[in-house]
Structures are given as structure tokens and as C-alpha cells.
CSV table of C-alpha atoms and ligand atoms in Angstrom, one decimal:
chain,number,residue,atom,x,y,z
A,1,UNK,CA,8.7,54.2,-16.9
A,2,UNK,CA,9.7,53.9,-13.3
A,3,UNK,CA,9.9,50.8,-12.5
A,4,UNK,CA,13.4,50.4,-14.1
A,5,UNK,CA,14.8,53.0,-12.2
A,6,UNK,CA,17.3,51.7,-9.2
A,7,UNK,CA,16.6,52.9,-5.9
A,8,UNK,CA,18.5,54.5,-3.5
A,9,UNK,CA,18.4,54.4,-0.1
A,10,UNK,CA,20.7,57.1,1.6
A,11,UNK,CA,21.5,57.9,5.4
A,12,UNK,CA,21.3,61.5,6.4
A,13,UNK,CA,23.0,61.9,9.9
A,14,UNK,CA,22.4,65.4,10.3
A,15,UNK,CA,25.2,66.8,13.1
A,16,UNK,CA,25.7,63.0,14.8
A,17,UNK,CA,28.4,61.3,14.8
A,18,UNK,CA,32.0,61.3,16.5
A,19,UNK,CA,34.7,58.8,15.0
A,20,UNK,CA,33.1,56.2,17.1
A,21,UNK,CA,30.2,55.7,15.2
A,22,UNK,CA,32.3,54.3,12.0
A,23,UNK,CA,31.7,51.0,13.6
A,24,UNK,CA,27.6,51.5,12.3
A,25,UNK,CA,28.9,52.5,8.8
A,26,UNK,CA,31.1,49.6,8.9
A,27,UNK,CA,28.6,47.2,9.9
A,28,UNK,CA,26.4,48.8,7.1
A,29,UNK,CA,29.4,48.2,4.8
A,30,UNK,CA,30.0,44.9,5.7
A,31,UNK,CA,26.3,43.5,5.3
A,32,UNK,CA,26.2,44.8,1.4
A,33,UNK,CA,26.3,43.0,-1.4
A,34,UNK,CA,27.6,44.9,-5.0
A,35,UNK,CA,24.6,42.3,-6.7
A,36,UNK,CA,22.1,44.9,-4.3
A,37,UNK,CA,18.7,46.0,-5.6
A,38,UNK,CA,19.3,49.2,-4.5
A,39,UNK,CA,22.2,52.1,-4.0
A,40,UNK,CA,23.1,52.2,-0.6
A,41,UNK,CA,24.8,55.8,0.9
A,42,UNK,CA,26.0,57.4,4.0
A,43,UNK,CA,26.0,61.2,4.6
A,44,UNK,CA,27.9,61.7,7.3
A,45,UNK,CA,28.8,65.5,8.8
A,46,UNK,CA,31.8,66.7,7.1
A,47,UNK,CA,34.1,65.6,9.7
A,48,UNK,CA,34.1,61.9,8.8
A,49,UNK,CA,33.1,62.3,5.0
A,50,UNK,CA,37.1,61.5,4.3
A,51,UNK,CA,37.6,58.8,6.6
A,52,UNK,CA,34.8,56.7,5.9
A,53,UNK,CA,34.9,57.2,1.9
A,54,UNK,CA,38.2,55.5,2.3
A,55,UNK,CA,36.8,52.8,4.3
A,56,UNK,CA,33.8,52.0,2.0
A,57,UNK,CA,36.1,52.2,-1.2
A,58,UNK,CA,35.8,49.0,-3.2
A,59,UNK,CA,33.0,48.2,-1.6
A,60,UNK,CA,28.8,49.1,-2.8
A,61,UNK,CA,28.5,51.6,-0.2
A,62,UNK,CA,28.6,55.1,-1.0
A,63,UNK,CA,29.3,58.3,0.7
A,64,UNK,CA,27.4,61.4,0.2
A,65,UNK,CA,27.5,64.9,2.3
A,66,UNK,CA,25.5,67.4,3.8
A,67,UNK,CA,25.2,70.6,2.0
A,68,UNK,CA,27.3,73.1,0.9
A,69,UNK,CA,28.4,76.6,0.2
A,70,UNK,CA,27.5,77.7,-3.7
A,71,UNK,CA,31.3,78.9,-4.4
A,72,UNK,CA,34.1,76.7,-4.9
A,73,UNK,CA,36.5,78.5,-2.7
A,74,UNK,CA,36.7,82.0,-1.1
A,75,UNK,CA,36.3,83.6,2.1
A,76,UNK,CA,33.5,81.7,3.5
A,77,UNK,CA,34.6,80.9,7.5
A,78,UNK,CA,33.2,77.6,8.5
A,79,UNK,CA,31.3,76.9,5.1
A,80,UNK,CA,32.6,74.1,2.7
A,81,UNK,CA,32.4,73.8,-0.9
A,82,UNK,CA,31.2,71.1,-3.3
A,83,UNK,CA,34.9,70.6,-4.8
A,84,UNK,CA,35.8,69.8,-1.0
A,85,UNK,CA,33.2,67.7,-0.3
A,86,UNK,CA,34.5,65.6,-3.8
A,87,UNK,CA,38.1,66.0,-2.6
A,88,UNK,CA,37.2,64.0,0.8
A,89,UNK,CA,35.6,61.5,-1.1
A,90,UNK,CA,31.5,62.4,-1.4
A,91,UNK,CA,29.8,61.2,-4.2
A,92,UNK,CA,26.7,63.4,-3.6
A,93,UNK,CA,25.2,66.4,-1.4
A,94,UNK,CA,22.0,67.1,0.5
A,95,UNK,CA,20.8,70.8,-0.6
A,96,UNK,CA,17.7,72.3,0.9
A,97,UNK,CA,16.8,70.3,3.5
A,98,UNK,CA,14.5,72.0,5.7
A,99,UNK,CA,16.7,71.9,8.3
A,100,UNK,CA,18.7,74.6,6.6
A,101,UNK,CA,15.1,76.1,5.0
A,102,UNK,CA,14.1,76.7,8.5
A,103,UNK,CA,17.2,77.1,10.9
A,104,UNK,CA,19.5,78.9,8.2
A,105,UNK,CA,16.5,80.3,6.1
A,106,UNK,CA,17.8,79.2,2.9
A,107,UNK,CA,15.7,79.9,0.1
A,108,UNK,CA,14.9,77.7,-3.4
A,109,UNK,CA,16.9,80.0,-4.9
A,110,UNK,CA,19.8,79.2,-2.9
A,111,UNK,CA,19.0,75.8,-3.0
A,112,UNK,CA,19.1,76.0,-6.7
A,113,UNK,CA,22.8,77.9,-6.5
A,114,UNK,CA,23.6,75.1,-4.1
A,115,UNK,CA,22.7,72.5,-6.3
A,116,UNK,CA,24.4,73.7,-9.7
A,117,UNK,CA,27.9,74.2,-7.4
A,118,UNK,CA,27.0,70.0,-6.8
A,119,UNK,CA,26.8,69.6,-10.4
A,120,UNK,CA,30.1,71.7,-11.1
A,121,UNK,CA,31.9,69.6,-9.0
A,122,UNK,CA,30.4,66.5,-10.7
A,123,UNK,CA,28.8,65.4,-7.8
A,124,UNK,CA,24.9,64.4,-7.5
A,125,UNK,CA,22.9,66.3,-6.0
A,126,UNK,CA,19.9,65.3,-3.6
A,127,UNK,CA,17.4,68.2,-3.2
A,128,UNK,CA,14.7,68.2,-0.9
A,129,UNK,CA,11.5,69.3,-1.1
A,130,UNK,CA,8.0,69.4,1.3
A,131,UNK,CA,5.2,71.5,2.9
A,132,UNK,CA,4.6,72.1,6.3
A,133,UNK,CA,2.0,70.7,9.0
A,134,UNK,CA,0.2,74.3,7.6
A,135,UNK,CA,0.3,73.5,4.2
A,136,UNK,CA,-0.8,70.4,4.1
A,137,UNK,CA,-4.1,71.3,6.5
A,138,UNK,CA,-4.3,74.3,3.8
A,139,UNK,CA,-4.6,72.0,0.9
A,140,UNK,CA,-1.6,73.2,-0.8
A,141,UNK,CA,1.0,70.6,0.0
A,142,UNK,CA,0.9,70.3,-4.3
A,143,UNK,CA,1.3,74.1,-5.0
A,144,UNK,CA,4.2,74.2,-1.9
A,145,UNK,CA,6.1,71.6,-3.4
A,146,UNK,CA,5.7,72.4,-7.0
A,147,UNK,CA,7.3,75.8,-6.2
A,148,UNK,CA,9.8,74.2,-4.4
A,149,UNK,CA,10.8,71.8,-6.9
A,150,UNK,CA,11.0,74.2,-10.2
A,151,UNK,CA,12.7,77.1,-8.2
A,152,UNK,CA,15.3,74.6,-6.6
A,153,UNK,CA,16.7,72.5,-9.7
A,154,UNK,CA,19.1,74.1,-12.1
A,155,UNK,CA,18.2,73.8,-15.7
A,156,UNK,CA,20.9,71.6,-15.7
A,157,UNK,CA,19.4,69.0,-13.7
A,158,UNK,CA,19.1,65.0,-15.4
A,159,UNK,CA,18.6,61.6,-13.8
A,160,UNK,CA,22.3,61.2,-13.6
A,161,UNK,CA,23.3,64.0,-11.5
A,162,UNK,CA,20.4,64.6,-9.6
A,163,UNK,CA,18.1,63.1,-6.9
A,164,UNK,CA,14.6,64.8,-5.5
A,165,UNK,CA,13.9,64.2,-1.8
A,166,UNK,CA,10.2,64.5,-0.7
A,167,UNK,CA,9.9,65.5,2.6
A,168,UNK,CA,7.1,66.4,5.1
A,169,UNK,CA,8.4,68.5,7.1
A,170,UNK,CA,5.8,67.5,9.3
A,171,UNK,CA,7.1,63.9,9.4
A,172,UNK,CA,10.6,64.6,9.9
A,173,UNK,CA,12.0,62.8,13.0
A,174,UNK,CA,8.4,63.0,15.0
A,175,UNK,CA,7.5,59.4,14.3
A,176,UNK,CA,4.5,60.7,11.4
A,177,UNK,CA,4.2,59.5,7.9
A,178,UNK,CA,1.8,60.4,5.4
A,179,UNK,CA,-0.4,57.7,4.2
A,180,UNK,CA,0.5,56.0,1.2
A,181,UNK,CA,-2.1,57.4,-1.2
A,182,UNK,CA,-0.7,61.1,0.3
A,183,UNK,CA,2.6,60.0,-0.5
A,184,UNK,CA,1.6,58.4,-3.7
A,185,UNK,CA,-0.2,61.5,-4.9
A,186,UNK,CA,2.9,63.8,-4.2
A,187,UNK,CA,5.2,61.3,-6.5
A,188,UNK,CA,3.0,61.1,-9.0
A,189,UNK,CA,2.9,65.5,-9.3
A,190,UNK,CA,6.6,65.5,-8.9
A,191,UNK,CA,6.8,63.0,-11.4
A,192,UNK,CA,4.7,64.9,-13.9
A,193,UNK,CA,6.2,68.4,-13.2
A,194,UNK,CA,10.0,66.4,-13.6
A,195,UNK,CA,8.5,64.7,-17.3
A,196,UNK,CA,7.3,68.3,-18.0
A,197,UNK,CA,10.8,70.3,-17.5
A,198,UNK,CA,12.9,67.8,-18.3
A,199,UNK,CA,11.4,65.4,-20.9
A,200,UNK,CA,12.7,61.4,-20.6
A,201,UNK,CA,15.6,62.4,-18.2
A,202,UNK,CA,12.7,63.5,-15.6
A,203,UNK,CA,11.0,60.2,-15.8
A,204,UNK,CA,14.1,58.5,-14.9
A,205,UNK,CA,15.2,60.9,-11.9
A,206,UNK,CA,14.9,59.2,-8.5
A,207,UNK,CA,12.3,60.6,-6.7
A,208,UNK,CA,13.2,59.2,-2.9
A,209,UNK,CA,10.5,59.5,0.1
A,210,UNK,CA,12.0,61.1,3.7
A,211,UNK,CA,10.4,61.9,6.7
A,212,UNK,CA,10.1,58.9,9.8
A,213,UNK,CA,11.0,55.9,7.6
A,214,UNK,CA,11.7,53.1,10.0
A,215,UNK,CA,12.6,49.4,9.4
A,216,UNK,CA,8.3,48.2,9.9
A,217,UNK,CA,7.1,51.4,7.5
A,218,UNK,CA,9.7,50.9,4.8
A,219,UNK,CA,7.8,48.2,3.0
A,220,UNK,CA,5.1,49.9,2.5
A,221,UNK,CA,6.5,53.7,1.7
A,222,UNK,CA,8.9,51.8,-1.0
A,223,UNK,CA,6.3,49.9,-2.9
A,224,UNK,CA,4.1,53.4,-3.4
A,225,UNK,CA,4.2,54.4,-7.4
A,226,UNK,CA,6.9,56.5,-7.9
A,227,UNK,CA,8.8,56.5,-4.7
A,228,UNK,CA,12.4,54.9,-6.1
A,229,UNK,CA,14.0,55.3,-2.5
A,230,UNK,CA,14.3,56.8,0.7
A,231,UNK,CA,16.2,59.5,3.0
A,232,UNK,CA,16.7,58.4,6.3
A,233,UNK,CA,17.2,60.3,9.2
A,234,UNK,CA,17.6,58.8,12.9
A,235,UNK,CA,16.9,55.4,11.7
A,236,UNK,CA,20.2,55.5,9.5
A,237,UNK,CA,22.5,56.0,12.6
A,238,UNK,CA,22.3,52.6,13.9
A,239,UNK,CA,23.3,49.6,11.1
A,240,UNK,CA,20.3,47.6,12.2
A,241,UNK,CA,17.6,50.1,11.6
A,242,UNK,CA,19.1,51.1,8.4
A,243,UNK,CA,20.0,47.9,7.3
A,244,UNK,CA,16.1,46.9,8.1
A,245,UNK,CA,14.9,49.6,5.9
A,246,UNK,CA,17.5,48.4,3.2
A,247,UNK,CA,15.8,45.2,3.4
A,248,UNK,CA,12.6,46.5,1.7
A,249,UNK,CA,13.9,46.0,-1.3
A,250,UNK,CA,15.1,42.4,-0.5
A,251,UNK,CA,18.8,43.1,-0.2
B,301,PGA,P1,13.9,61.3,9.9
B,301,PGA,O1,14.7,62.4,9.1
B,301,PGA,O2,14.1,60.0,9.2
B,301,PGA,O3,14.7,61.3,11.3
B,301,PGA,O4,12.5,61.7,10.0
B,301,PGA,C1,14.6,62.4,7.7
B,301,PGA,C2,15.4,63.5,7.1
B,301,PGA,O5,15.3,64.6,7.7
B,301,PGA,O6,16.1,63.4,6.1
């Protein structure tokens, strides 16, 4: 059911980046191929979404940003909307990392409103779930992220304009990563609860695994059941590392 789906491995570089580091995007560019096994994307901070979507145009690399304010337009100081985000050239938008759960305490029902301003703009968009070091001791890493994952995606949600993250919070940028049965198990519920709501679309929606994926863990994270694809924090910031995680899936 899965196994046909292409993966995707996207960048997320959080608030790094000056102009400078367009030379790593480049070299990422550069080293693609549009006969790829997987989809390949950048999400830069806002600042350089326009400049490098016009760089990477014509070529397999995409550009993708990182969240965004559920209005189109309005008085919002210092918040940007999905339409913007399209305007400068993204292709898709982060919502609900837990980087904005925790420091902007965004709820899933933001992250839903979030997600269906993505889809108004015609934009894909990524959603991330996950549970906390807590949780998971607490046995309810499966309940956490169920919640998370029906309260967050809009009814609207299909394999063509939308992408889950799963995320450990726990595993984000401190070097941990769940085993692969762990992460296999997690798939494999999202996957159910995704065939439940959303019938043959949700089989086909990419389900991608974030949280410390590095160049000599990608292998193994991308060949569990299920996982069709990553999101890649620090590692995505410098071309080597990313493009060492790309090569998982012998690009
Ligand atoms: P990390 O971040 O790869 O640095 O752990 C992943 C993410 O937050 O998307």
C-alpha cells in the first residue's frame, strides 16, 4: 500500500540562515538529479524562501516554509500568511512543530486552522506530531499522538496536499532516536488512524520520521514500514549531511 508512495526528504532550518548559507542550498541543488527516488525540499526562514525558490526553479529541489499565520492578510505585526509564503515561492509549510507547541503554545487546534490556511493557498502542508520524554516513559506516546494527529488535520486533508511529520520531541536536536521497532510501531498507528479518517487517500499520505536523523541513522530510520521520508533539522544545514541522508534512498 506504501511502498509505492515517494518519499520525501525535507530540510527544516528553524531560525538559521543569513544569505550566506545559499551556497549549502546550492550545493544541495546542484548534486540532484530530477530521475531521484525521493522529493528533496528546503525550508528556509522566511527571509530567503524568495531568493532561493528562484534559484532552485527548473531544477528537482523544492522550497517549503516555516509556519504560518491562519489568515490570509490582516493586522497580524510580524506574522506571515500562507498566500505569502506561495507568493515568495514555497511549495509547502511546517505547522505544529513543537517548537511553536512549546515556545509559542500553539495548540492542535491552531495547528489544524494553520494547516487548512496551507491548503487555501494550495500549498502542502507538513504537520507534525509527537509525545514528550514524559509520555513516552508514561506509555502513552500512542494516545499523545493519536490526539495530536485527528485534532490537527483538517477534514480536508489527502495525500496530495498534505504530509504528517512524526516527531519525538524527545529526539529533536539532542542526538536520540527511537529504536526502529518504536518508530515502526508509531507509523504503523498513524497509518491506521490516516486509513480510518481518510479512506485510500490516508494510505497514500507521507508519513515522514523527524527527530536526530543524521547521514549513519538514515538508512535504517528510512527502511522502517511506513516511514516514506524524513524532517531534518541541524543535519539539513550543511549540503553534506543532508545530502548523506538523501543518499538513503540511493539518490
Ligand atoms: P533535528 O530536528 O533533526 O535537529 O533533531 C528535527 C526537527 O525539529 O524537524
Amino acid at each position: 500500500m506504501t511502498s509505492s508512495v515517494r518519499p520525501l526528504v525535507a530540510g527544516n532550518w528553524k531560525m538559521n540562515g543569513l544569505a550566506a548559507s545559499l551556497a549549502e542550498a546550492r550545493r544541495v541543488r546542484d548534486a540532484l538529479s530530477k530521475s531521484g527516488p525521493a522529493d528533496v525540499m528546503i525550508c528556509p526562514p522566511a527571509t530567503l524562501i524568495a531568493e532561493l525558490a528562484r534559484e532552485a526553479a527548473n531544477s528537482p529541489l523544492l522550497i517549503g516554509a516555516q509556519d504560518c499565520h491562519a489568515a490570509a492578510s490582516g493586522a497580524h505585526t510580524g506574522d506571515i500568511s500562507a498566500e505569502m509564503l506561495k507568493d515568495a515561492g514555497a511549495r509547502a509549510v511546517i505547522v505544529g512543530h513543537s517548537e511553536r507547541r512549546s515556545d509559542h503554545g500553539e495548540r492542535s487546534s491552531d495547528v489544524r486552522r494553520k494547516a487548512e490556511a496551507v491548503h487555501r493557498a494550495g500549498l502542502t502542508a507538513i504537520v507534525c506530531i509527537g509525545e514528550t520524554a514524559g509520555e513516552r516513559r508514561a506509555e502513552l506516546t500512542l494516545s499523545v499522538v493519536g490526539r495530536q494527529l485527528a485534532a490537527s488535520l483538517p477534514d480536508a486533508a489527502n495525500a496530495g496536499n498534505t504530509v504528517i511529520a512524526y516527531e519525538p520531541v524527545w529526539a529533536i536536536g539532542t542526538g536520540l532516536t527511537p529504536t526502529a521497532a518504536d518508530v515502526a510501531a508509531v507509523h504503523k498507528f498513524l497509518r491506521g488512524a490516516l486509513v480510518a479518517r481518510f479512506g485510500g487517500t490516508g494510505g497514500a499520505m507521507r508519513i515522514l520520521y523527524g527527530g536526530s536523523v543524521k547521514p549513519d541513522n538514515a538508512r535504517e530510520l528510512m527502511a522502517v514500514p511506513d516511514v516514506n521520508g524524513a524532517l531534518v533539522g541541524g543535519a539539513s544545514l550543511k549540503a553534506n549531511d543532508f545530502l548523506g541522508i538523501i543518499a538513503a534512498y540511493g539518490a
